[in-house]
mmCIF file of C-alpha atoms in Angstrom:
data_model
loop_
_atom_site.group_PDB
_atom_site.id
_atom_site.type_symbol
_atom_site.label_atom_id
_atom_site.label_comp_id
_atom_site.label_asym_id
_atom_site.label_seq_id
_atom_site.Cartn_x
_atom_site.Cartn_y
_atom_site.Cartn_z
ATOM 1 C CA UNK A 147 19.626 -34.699 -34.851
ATOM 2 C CA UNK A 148 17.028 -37.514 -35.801
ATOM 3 C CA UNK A 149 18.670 -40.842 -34.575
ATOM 4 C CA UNK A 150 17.934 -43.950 -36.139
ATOM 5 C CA UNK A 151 18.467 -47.162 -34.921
ATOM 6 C CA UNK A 152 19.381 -50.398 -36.580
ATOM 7 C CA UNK A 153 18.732 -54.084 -35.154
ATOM 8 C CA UNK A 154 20.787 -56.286 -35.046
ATOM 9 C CA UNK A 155 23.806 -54.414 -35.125
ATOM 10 C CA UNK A 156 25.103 -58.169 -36.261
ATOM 11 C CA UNK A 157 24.113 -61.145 -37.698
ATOM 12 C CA UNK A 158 25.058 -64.241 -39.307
ATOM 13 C CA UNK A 159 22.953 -66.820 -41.218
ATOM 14 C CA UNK A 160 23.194 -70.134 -43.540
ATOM 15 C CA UNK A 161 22.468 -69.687 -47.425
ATOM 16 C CA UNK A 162 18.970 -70.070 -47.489
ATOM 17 C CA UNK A 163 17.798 -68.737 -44.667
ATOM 18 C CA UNK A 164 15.152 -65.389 -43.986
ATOM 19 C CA UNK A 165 16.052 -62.641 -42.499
ATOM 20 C CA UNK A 166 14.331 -59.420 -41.053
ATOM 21 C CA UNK A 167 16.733 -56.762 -40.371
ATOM 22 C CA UNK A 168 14.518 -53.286 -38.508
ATOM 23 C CA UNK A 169 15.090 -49.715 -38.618
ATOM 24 C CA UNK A 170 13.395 -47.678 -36.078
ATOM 25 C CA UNK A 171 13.095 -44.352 -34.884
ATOM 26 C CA UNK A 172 11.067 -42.197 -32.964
ATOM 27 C CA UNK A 173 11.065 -39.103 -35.730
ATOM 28 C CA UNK A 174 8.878 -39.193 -38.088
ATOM 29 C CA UNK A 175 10.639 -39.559 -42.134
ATOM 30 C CA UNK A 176 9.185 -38.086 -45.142
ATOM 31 C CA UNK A 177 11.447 -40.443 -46.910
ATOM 32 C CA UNK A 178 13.397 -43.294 -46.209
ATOM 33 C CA UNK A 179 16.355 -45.412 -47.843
ATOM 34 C CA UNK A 180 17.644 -48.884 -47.556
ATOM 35 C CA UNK A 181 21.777 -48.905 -48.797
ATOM 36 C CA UNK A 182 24.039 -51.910 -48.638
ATOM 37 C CA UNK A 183 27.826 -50.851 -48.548
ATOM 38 C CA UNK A 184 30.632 -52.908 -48.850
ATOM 39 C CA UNK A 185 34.177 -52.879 -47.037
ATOM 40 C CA UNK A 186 36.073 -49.841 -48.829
ATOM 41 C CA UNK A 187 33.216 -48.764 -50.670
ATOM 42 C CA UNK A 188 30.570 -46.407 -50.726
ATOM 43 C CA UNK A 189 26.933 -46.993 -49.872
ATOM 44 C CA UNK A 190 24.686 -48.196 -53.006
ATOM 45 C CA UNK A 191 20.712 -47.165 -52.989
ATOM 46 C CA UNK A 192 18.395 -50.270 -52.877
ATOM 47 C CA UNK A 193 15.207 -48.148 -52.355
ATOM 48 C CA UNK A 194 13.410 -45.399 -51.359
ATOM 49 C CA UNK A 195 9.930 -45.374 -49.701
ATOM 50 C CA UNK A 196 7.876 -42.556 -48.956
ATOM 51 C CA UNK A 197 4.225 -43.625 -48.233
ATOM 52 C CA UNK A 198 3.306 -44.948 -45.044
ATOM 53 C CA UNK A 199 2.391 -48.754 -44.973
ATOM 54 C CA UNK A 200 4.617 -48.795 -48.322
ATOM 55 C CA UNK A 201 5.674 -52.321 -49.192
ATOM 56 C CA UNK A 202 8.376 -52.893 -52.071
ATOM 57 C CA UNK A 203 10.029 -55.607 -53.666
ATOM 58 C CA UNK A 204 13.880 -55.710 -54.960
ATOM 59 C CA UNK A 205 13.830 -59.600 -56.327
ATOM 60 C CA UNK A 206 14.536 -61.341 -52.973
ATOM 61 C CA UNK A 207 14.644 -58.314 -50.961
ATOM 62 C CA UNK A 208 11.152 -57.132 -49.214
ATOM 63 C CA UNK A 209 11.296 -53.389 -47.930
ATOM 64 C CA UNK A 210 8.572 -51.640 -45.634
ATOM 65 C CA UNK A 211 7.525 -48.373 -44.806
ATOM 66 C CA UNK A 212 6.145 -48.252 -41.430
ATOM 67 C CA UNK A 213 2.748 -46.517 -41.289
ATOM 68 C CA UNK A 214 3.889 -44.058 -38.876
ATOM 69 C CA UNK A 215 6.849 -43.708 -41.331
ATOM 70 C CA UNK A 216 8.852 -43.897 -38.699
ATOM 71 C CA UNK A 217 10.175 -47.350 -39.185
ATOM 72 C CA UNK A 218 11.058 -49.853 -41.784
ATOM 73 C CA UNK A 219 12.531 -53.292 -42.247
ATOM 74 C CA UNK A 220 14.000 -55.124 -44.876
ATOM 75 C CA UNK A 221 13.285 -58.791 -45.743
ATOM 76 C CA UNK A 222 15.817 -60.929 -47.357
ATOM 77 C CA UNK A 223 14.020 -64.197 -48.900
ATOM 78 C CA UNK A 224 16.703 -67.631 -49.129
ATOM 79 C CA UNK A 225 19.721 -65.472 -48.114
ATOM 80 C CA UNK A 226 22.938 -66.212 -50.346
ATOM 81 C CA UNK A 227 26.818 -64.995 -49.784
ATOM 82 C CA UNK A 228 26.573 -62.433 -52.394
ATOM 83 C CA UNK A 229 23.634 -60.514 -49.834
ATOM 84 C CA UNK A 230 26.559 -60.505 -46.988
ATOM 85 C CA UNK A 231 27.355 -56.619 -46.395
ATOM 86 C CA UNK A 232 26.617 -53.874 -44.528
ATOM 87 C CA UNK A 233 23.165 -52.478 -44.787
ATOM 88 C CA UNK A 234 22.022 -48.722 -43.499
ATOM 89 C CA UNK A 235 18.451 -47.326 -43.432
ATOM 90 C CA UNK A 236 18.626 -43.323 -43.955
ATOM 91 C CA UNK A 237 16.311 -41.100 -43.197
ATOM 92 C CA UNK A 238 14.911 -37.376 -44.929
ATOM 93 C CA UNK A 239 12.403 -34.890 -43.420
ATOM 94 C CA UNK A 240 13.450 -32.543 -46.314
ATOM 95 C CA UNK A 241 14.472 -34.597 -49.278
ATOM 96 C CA UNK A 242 17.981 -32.803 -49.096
ATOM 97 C CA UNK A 243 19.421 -34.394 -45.948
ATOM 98 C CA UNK A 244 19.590 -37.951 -45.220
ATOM 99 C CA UNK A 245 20.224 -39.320 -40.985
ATOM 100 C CA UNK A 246 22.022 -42.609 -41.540
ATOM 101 C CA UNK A 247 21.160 -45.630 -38.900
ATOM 102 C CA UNK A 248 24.689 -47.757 -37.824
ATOM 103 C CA UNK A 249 23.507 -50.577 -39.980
ATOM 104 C CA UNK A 250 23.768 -54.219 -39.684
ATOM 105 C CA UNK A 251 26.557 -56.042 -40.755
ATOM 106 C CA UNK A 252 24.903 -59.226 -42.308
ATOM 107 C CA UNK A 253 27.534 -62.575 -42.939
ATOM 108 C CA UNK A 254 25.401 -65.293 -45.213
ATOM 109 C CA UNK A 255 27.705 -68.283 -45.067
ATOM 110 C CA UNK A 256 27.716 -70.736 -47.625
ATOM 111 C CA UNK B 184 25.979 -48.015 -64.781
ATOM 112 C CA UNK B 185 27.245 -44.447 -64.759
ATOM 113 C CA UNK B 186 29.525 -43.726 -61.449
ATOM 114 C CA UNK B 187 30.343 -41.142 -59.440
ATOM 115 C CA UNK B 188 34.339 -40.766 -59.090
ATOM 116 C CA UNK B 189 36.567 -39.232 -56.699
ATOM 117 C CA UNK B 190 39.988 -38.521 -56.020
ATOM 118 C CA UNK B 191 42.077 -39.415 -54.118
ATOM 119 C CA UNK B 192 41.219 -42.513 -53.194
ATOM 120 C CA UNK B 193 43.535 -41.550 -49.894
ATOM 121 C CA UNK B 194 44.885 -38.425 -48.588
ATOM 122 C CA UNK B 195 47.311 -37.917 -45.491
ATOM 123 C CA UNK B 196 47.902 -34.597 -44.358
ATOM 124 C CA UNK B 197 49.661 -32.690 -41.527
ATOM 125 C CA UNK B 198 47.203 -31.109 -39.085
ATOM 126 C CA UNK B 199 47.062 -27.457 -39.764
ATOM 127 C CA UNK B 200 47.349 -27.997 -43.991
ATOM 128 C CA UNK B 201 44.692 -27.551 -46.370
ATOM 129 C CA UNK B 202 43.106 -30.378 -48.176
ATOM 130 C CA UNK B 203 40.917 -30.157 -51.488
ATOM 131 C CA UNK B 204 39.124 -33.379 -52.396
ATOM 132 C CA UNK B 205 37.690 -34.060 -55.706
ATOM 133 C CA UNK B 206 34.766 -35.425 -57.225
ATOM 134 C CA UNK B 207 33.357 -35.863 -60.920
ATOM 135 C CA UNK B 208 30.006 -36.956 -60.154
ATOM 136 C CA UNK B 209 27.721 -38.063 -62.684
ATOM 137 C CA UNK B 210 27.042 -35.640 -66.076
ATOM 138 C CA UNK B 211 23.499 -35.232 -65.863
ATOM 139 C CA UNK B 212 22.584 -35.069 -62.450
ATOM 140 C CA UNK B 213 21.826 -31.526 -60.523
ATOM 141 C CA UNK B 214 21.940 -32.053 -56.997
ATOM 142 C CA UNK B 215 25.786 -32.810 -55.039
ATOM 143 C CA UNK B 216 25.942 -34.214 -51.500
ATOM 144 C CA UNK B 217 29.137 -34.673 -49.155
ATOM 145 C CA UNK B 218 29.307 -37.098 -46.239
ATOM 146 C CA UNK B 219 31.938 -38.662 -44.206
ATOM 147 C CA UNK B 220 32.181 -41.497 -42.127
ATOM 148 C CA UNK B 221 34.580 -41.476 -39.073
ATOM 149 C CA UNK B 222 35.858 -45.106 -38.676
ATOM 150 C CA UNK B 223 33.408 -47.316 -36.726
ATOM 151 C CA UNK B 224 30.594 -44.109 -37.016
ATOM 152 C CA UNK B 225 27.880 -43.461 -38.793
ATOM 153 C CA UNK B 226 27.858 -42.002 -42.362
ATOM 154 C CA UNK B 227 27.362 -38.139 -41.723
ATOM 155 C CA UNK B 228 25.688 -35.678 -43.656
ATOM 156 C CA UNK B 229 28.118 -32.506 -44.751
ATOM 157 C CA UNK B 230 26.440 -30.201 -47.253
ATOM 158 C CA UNK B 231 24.137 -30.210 -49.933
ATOM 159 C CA UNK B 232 24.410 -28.067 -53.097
ATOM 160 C CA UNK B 233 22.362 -27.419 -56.276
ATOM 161 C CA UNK B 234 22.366 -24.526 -58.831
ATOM 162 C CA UNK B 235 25.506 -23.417 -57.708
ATOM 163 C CA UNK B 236 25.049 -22.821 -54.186
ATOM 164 C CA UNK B 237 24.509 -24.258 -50.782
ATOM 165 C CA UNK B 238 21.136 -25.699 -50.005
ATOM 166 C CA UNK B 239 21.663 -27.026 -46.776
ATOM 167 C CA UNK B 240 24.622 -28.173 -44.162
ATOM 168 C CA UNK B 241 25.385 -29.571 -41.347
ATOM 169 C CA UNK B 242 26.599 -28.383 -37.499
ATOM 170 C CA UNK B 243 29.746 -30.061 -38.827
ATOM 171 C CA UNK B 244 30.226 -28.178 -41.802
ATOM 172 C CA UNK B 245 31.889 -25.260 -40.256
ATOM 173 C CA UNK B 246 33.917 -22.339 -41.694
ATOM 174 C CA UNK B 247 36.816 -24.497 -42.064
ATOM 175 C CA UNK B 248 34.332 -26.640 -44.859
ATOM 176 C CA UNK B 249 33.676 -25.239 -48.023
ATOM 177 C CA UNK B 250 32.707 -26.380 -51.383
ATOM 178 C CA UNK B 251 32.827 -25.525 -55.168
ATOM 179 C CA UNK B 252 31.778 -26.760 -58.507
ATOM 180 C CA UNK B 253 34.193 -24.812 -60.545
ATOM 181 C CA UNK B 254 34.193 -25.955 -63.815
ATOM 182 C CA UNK B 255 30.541 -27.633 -64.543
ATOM 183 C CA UNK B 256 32.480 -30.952 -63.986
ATOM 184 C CA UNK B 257 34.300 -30.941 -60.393
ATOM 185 C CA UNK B 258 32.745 -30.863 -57.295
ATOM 186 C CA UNK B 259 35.534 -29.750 -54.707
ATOM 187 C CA UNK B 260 35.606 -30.247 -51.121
ATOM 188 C CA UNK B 261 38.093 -28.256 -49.516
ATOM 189 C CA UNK B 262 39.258 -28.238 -45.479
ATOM 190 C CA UNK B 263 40.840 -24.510 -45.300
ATOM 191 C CA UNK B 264 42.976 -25.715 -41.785
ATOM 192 C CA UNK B 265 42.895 -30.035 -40.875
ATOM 193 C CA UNK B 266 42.543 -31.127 -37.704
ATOM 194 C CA UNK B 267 42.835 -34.750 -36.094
ATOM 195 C CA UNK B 268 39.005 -34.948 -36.159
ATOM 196 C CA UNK B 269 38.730 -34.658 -39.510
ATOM 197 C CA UNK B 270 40.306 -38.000 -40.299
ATOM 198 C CA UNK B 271 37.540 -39.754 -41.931
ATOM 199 C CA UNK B 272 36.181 -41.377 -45.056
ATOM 200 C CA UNK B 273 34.706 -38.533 -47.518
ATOM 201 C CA UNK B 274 31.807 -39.868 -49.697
ATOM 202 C CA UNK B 275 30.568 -37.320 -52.549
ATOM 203 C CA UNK B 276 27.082 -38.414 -53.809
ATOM 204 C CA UNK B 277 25.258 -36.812 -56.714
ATOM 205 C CA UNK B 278 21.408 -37.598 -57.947
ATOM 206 C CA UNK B 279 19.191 -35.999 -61.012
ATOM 207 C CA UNK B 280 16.275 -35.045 -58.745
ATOM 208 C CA UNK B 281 16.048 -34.210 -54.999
ATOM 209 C CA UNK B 282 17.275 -37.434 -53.644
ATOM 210 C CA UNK B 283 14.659 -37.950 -51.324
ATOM 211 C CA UNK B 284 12.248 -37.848 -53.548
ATOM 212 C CA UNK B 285 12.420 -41.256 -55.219
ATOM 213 C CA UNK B 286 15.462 -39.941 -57.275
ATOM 214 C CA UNK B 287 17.971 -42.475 -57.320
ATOM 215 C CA UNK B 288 21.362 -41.090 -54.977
ATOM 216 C CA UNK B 289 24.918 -42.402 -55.889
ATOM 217 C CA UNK B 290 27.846 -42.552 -54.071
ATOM 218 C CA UNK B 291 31.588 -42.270 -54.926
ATOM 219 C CA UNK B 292 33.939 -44.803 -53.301
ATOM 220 C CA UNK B 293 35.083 -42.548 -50.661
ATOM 221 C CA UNK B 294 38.280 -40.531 -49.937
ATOM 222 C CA UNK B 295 40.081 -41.806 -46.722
ATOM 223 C CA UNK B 296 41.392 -38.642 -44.973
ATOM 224 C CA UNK B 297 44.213 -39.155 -42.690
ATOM 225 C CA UNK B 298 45.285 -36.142 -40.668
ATOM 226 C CA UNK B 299 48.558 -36.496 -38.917
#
């Protein structure tokens, strides 16, 4: 079993604030994910990167391959309530089967 | 957006019973994924299937798991004997392309298993 861990496990920011939350691990990935799930639902895709050193933008949200690919984070630019949720990095070696991190469960307060 | 639905939304069952749950996912896409998610746990990886068979599983996907797409539409999760373990959320997922491989991967809203 790959583990992957997420940091923080918690956090809780103004609206309007930047955030960096990490994903590391010490396998390497030939693909990672980036999901935010919300209570009673199940996880929506944000991205996948599969280069090392890959950098890509979702609007506000900043994601990065590590170029190891064995770690990522995920920038969030001016934070706003609608970003508060639960967000899990995954990781493939295979393309078939995905290791999910814990996540962090991010609160934006207006 | 297209969605991937299942049903039920929540099942309670007696240890010992058999449980089917049911997924439609989404028309076009090839490749069908089940995970759960024990409360407080990390989402899990089940089994993987495309063209009609297994592609790959999981130590948890024992021979108490097993899956089917019986009808081109349905993609069927069935637990032959429940036990309290298996009390989890069930997520099916389905994607066009191997989801790793840029190919976007969606998720159902989950079936919340309760075995009593």
């Amino acid at each position: 079993t790959q583990l992957l861990e997420q940091s923080p496990q918690f956090l809780s920011i103004q609206e309007g604030e930047n955030l960096t939350v990490y994903c590391n691990s010490s396998s390497v990935f030939s693909s990672l994910q980036w999901y935010r799930q919300e209570p009673g639902e199940g996880p929506v895709l944000l991205v996948t990167v599969v280069t090392g050193g890959e950098v890509k933008k979702l609007k506000r949200l900043t994601f990065q391959f590590g170029d190891a690919r064995k770690d990522s984070s995920l920038h969030i630019t001016a934070a706003q309530p609608g970003d508060t949720g639960l967000y899990l990095c995954a990781g493939s070696n295979n393309f078939n089967k995905f290791y999910f991190g814990s996540g962090t469960k991010l609160n934006v307060k207006p | 957006e297209p969605e991937v639905t299942q049903t039920p939304s929540h099942q309670v069952t007696q240890m010992g019973q058999e449980v089917i749950l049911r997924c439609v996912p989404i028309s076009n896409h090839l490749y069908f994924y089940w995970y759960r998610q024990i409360l407080g746990q990390k989402v899990e990886f089940l089994v993987s299937f495309y063209n009609n068979e297994i592609s790959e599983k999981s130590e948890i996907f024992d021979d108490q798991f097993s899956v089917e797409r019986p009808d081109g539409s349905n993609f069927t999760l069935k637990i032959r004997s429940t036990k309290l373990e298996d009390s989890a959320m069930y997520f099916c997922a389905s994607s066009e392309g191997m989801a790793g491989l840029n190919e976007k991967l969606f998720f159902g809203s989950g079936t919340q298993l309760s075995v009593l």
